[in-house]
Short mmCIF file of C-alpha atoms and ligand atoms in Angstrom, two decimals:
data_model
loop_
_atom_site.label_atom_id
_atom_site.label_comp_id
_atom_site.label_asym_id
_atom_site.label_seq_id
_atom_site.Cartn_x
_atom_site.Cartn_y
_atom_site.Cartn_z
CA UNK A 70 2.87 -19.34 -3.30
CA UNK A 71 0.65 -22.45 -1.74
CA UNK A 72 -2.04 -21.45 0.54
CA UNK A 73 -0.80 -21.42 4.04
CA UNK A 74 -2.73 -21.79 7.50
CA UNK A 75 -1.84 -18.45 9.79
CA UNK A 76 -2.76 -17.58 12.99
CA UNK A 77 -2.33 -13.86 14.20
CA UNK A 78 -2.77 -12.82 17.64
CA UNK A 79 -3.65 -9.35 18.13
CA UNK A 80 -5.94 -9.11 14.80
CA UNK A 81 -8.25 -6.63 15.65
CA UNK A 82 -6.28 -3.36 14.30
CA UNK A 83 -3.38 -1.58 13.71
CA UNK A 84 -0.74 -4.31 12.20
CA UNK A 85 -2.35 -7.13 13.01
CA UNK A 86 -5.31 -6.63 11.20
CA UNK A 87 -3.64 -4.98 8.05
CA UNK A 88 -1.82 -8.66 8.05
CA UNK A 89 -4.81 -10.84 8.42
CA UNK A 90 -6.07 -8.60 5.50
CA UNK A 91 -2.97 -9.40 3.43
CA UNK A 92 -2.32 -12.59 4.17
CA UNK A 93 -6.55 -13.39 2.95
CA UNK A 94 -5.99 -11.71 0.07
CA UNK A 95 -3.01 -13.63 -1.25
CA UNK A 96 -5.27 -16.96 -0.42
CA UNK A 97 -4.01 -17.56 2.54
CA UNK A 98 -6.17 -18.97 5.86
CA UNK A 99 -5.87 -16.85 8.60
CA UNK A 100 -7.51 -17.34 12.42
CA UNK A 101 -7.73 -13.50 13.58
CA UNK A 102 -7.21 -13.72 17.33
CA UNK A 103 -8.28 -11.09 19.97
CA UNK A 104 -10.23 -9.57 22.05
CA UNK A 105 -13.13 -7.01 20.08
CA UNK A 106 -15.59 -9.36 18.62
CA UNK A 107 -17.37 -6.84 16.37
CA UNK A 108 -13.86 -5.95 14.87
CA UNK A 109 -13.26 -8.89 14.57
CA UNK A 110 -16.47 -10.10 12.52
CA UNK A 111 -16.31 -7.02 10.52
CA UNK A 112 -12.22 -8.13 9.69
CA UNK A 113 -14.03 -11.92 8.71
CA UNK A 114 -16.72 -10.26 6.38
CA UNK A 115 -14.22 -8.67 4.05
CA UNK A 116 -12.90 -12.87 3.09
CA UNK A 117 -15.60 -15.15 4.90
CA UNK A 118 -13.83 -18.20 3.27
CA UNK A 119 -10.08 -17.29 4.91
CA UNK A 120 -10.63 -15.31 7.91
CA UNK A 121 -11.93 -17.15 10.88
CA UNK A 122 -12.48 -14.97 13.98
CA UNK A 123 -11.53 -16.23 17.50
CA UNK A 124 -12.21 -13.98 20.24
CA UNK A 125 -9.98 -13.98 23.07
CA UNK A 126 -7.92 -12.34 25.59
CA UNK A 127 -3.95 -13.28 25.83
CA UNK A 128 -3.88 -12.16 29.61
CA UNK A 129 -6.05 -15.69 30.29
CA UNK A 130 -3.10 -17.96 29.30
CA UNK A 131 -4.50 -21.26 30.72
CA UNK A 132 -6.49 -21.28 28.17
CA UNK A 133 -4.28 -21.18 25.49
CA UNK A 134 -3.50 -24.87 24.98
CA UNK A 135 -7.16 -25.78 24.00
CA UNK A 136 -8.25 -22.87 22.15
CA UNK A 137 -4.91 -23.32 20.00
CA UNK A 138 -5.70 -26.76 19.57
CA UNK A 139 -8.99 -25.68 18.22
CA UNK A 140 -8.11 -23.68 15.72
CA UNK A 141 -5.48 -25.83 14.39
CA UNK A 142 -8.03 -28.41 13.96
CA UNK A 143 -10.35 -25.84 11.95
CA UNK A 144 -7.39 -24.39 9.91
CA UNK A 145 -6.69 -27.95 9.03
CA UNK A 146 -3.16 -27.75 9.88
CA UNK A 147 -0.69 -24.98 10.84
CA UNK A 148 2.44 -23.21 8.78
CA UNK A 149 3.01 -19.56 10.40
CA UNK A 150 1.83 -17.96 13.86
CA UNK A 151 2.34 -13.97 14.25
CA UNK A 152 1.97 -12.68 17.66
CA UNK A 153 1.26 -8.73 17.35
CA UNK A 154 -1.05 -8.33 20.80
CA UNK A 155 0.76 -5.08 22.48
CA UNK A 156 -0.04 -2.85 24.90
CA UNK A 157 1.78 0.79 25.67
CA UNK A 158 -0.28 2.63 28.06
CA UNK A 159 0.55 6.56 28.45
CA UNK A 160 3.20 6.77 31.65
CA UNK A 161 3.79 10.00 32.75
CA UNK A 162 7.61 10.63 33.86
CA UNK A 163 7.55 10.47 37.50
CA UNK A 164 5.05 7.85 37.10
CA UNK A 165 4.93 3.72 39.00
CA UNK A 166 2.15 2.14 38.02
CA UNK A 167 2.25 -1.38 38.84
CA UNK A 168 -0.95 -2.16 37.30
CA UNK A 169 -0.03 -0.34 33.80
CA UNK A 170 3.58 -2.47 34.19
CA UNK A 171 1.72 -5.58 34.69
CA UNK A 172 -0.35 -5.60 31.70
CA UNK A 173 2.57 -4.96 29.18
CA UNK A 174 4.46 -7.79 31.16
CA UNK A 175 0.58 -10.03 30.60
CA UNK A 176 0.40 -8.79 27.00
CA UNK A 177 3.23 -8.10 25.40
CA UNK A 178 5.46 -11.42 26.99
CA UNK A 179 3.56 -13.31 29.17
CA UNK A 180 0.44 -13.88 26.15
CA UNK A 181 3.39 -14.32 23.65
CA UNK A 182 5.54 -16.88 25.04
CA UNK A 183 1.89 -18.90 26.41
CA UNK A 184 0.68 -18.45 22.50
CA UNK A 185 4.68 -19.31 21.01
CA UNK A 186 5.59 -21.84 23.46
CA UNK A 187 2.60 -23.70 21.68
CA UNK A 188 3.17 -23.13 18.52
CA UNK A 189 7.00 -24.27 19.19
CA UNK A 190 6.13 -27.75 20.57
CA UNK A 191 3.94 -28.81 17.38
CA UNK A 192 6.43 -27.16 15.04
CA UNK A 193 9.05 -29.19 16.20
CA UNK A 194 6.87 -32.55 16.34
CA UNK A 195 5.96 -31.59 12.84
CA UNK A 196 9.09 -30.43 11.22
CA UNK A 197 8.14 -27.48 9.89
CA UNK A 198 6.85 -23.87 10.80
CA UNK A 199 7.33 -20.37 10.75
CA UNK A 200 7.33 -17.85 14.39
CA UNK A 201 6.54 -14.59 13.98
CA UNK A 202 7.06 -12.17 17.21
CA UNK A 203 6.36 -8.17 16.95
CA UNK A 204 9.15 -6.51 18.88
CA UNK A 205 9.80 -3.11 18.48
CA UNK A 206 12.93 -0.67 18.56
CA UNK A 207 12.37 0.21 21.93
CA UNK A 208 13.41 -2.93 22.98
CA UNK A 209 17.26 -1.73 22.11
CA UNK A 210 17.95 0.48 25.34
CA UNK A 211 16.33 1.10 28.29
CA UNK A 212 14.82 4.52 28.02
CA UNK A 213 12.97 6.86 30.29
CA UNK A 214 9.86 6.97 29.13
CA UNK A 215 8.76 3.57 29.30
CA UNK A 216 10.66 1.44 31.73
CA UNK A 217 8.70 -2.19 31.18
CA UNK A 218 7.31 -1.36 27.46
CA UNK A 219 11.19 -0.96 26.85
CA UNK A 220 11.61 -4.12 28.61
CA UNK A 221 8.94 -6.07 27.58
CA UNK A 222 10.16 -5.92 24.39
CA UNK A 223 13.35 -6.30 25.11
CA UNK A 224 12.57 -10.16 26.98
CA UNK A 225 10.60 -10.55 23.78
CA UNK A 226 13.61 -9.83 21.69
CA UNK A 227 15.51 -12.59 24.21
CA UNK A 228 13.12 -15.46 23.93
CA UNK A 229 12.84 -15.23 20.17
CA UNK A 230 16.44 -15.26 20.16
CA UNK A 231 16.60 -18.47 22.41
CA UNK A 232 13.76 -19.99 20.08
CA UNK A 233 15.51 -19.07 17.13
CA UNK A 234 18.59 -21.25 18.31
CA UNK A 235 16.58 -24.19 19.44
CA UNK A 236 14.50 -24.80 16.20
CA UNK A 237 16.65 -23.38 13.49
CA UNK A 238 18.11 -27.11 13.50
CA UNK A 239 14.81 -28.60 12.88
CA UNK A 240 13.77 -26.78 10.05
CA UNK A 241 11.62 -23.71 12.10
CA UNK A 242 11.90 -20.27 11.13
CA UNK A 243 11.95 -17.59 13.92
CA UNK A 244 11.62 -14.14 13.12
CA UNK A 245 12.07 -11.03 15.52
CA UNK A 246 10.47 -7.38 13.69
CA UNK A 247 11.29 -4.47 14.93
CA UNK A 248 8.63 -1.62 13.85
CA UNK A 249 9.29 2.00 14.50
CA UNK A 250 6.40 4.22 15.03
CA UNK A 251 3.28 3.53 13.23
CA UNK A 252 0.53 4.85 12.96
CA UNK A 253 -2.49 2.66 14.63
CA UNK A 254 -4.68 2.93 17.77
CA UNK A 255 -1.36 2.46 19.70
CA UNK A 256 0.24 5.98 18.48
CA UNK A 257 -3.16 7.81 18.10
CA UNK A 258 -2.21 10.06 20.69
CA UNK A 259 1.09 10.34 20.19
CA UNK A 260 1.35 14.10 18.51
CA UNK A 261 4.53 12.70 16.32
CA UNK A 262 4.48 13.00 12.22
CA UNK A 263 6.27 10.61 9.47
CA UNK A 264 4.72 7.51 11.10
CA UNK A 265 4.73 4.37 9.01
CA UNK A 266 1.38 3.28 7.87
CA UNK A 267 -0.01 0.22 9.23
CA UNK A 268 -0.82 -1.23 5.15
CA UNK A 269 2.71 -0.33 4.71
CA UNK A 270 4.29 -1.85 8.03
CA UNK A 271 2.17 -5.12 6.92
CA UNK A 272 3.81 -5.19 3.63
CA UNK A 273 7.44 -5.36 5.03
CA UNK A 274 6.41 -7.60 7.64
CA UNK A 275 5.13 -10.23 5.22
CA UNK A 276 8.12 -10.16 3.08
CA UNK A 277 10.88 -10.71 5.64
CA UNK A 278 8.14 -12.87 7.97
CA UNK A 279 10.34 -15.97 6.58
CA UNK A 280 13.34 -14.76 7.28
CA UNK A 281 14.15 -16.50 10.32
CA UNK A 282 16.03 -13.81 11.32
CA UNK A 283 15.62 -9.94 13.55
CA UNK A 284 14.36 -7.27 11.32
CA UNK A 285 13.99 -3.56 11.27
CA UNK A 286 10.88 -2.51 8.95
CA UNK A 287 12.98 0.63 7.93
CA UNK A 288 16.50 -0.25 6.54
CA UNK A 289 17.71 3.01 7.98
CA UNK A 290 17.13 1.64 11.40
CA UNK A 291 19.43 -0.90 11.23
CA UNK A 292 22.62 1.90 11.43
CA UNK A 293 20.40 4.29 13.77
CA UNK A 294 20.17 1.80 16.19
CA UNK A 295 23.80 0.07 16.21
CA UNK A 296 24.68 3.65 16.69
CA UNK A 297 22.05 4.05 19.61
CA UNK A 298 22.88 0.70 20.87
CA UNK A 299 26.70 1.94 21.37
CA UNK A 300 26.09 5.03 23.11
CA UNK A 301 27.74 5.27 26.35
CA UNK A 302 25.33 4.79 29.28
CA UNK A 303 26.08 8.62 30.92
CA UNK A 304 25.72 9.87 27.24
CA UNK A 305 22.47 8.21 26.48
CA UNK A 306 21.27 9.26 29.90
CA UNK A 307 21.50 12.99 28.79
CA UNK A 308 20.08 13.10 25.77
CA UNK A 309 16.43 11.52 27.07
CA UNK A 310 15.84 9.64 24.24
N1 LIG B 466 2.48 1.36 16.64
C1 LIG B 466 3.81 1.46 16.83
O1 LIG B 466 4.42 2.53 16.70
C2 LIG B 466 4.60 0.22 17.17
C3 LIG B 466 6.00 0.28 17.06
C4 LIG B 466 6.74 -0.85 17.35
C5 LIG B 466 6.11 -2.01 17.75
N2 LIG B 466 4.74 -2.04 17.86
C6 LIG B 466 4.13 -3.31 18.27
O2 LIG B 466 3.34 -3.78 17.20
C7 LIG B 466 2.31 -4.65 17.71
C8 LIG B 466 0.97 -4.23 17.11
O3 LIG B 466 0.62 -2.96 17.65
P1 LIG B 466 -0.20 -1.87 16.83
O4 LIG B 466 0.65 -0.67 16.75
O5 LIG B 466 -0.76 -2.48 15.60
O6 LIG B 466 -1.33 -1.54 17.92
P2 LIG B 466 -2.92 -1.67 18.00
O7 LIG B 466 -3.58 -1.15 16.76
O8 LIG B 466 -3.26 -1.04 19.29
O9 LIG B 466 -3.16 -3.25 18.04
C9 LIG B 466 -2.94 -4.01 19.20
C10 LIG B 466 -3.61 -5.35 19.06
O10 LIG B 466 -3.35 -6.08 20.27
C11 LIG B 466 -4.56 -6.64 20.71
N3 LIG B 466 -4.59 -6.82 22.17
C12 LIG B 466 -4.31 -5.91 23.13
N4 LIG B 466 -4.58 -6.42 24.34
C13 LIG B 466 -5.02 -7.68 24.14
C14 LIG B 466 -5.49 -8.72 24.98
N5 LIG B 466 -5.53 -8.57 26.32
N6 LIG B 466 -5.88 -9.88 24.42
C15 LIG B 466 -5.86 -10.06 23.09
N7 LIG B 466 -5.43 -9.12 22.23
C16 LIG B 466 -5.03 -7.95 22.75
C17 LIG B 466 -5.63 -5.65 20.27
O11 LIG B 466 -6.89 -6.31 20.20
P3 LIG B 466 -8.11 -6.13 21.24
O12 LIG B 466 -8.01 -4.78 21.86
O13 LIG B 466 -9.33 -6.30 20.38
O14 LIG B 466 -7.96 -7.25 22.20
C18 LIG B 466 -5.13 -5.26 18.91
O15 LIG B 466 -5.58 -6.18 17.95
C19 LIG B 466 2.38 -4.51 19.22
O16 LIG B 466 3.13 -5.60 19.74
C20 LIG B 466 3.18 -3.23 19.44
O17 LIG B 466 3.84 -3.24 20.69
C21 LIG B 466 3.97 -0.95 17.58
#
């Protein structure tokens, strides 16, 4: 495949980093976007001519615009953006944080539609381009646990929809992925076994990423959660999923 010009928000572990790592290693240039500047560096090292580090933090959305402009102009070009910044702070049950709801809401949506909103507008100038957005199962029902992760991926789910059936006539590929658990600094304190590795998780990602379509990184999840999906609301309120 040609050499393509990627930027990846959220680079800095977990998925995002096992992609930037991927995507170098297949030839591909990659701008590693976040917010840990030694990870970062260290991620850059391992393929100084393809990874090109660009700290930043997605809850500053003004300055999206020029700092996407920026790397554009030092890729050369642009063919793919992947946004995998998320958040998931630990929320206890009886729990209303608005701080901890707020910076899903800044992280997981609000930094993703500021950093795909401008990736969208010189896609469709250009003619070309593929959207990446990290979703997640939880986005499929509203569960206990975690009210606005739930939701924030949920409005992700939405807009990439919506994006999907704008540019899909102009040549644009949108593509929704839907991880289960996986193991990264996300999970690490989760005490749950069987996650999906992050090397793995990267793998799938990259070969559905042009796909244009929603994907679940396990094909077994595709029948768990139509089933989930169709659970009656008293039902699914009982079994505290
Ligand atoms: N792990 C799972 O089980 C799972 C399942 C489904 C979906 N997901 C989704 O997959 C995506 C990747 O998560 P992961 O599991 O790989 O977690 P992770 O290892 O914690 O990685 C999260 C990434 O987001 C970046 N980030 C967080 N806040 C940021 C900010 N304010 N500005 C810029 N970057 C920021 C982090 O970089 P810095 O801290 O350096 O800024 C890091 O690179 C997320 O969208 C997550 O919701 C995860």
């Amino acid at each position: 495949m040609k050499s393509r010009k990627v930027i990846v928000v959220g680079a800095s572990s977990g998925m995002g980093r096992e992609l930037v790592r991927q995507l170098a290693a297949r030839g591909d240039r990659v701008a590693a976007v976040a917010r840990r500047e030694d990870k970062l560096a260290e991620l850059a090292a391992e393929h100084p001519q393809q990874i090109l580090p660009f700290p930043h933090d997605v809850t500053q959305p003004e300055s999206v615009p020029e700092l996407f402009a920026e790397i554009c102009r030092q890729l050369g070009g642009l063919d793919v953006i992947i946004y995998a910044a998320g958040v998931m702070p630990e929320v206890g049950a009886t729990e209303y944080s608005f701080e901890k709801d707020r910076s899903m809401i800044e992280v997981n949506l609000t930094g993703a539609v500021a950093w795909l909103n401008a990736a969208a507008d010189r896609f469709q100038n250009v003619g070309h381009g593929t959207i990446v957005g990290i979703g997640s199962v939880a986005g499929e029902r509203g569960r206990q646990g975690q009210p606005m992760y739930n939701t924030t991926k949920a409005a992700l789910k939405t807009y990439l929809e919506a994006l999907r059936n704008r540019l899909s006539k102009r040549g644009i590929r949108v593509t929704t992925i839907k991880p289960g658990p996986t193991a990264t600094e996300m999970t690490a304190h989760l005490k749950q076994t069987g996650m999906m590795g992050a090397e793995d998780a990267a793998e799938r990602i990259l070969r559905v990423m042009d796909s244009g379509k929603e994907k679940f990184l396990k094909p077994s999840h595709a029948i768990i959660f139509a089933i989930i999906r169709n659970i009656p609301t008293g039902v699914f309120r009982r079994l505290k999923l």
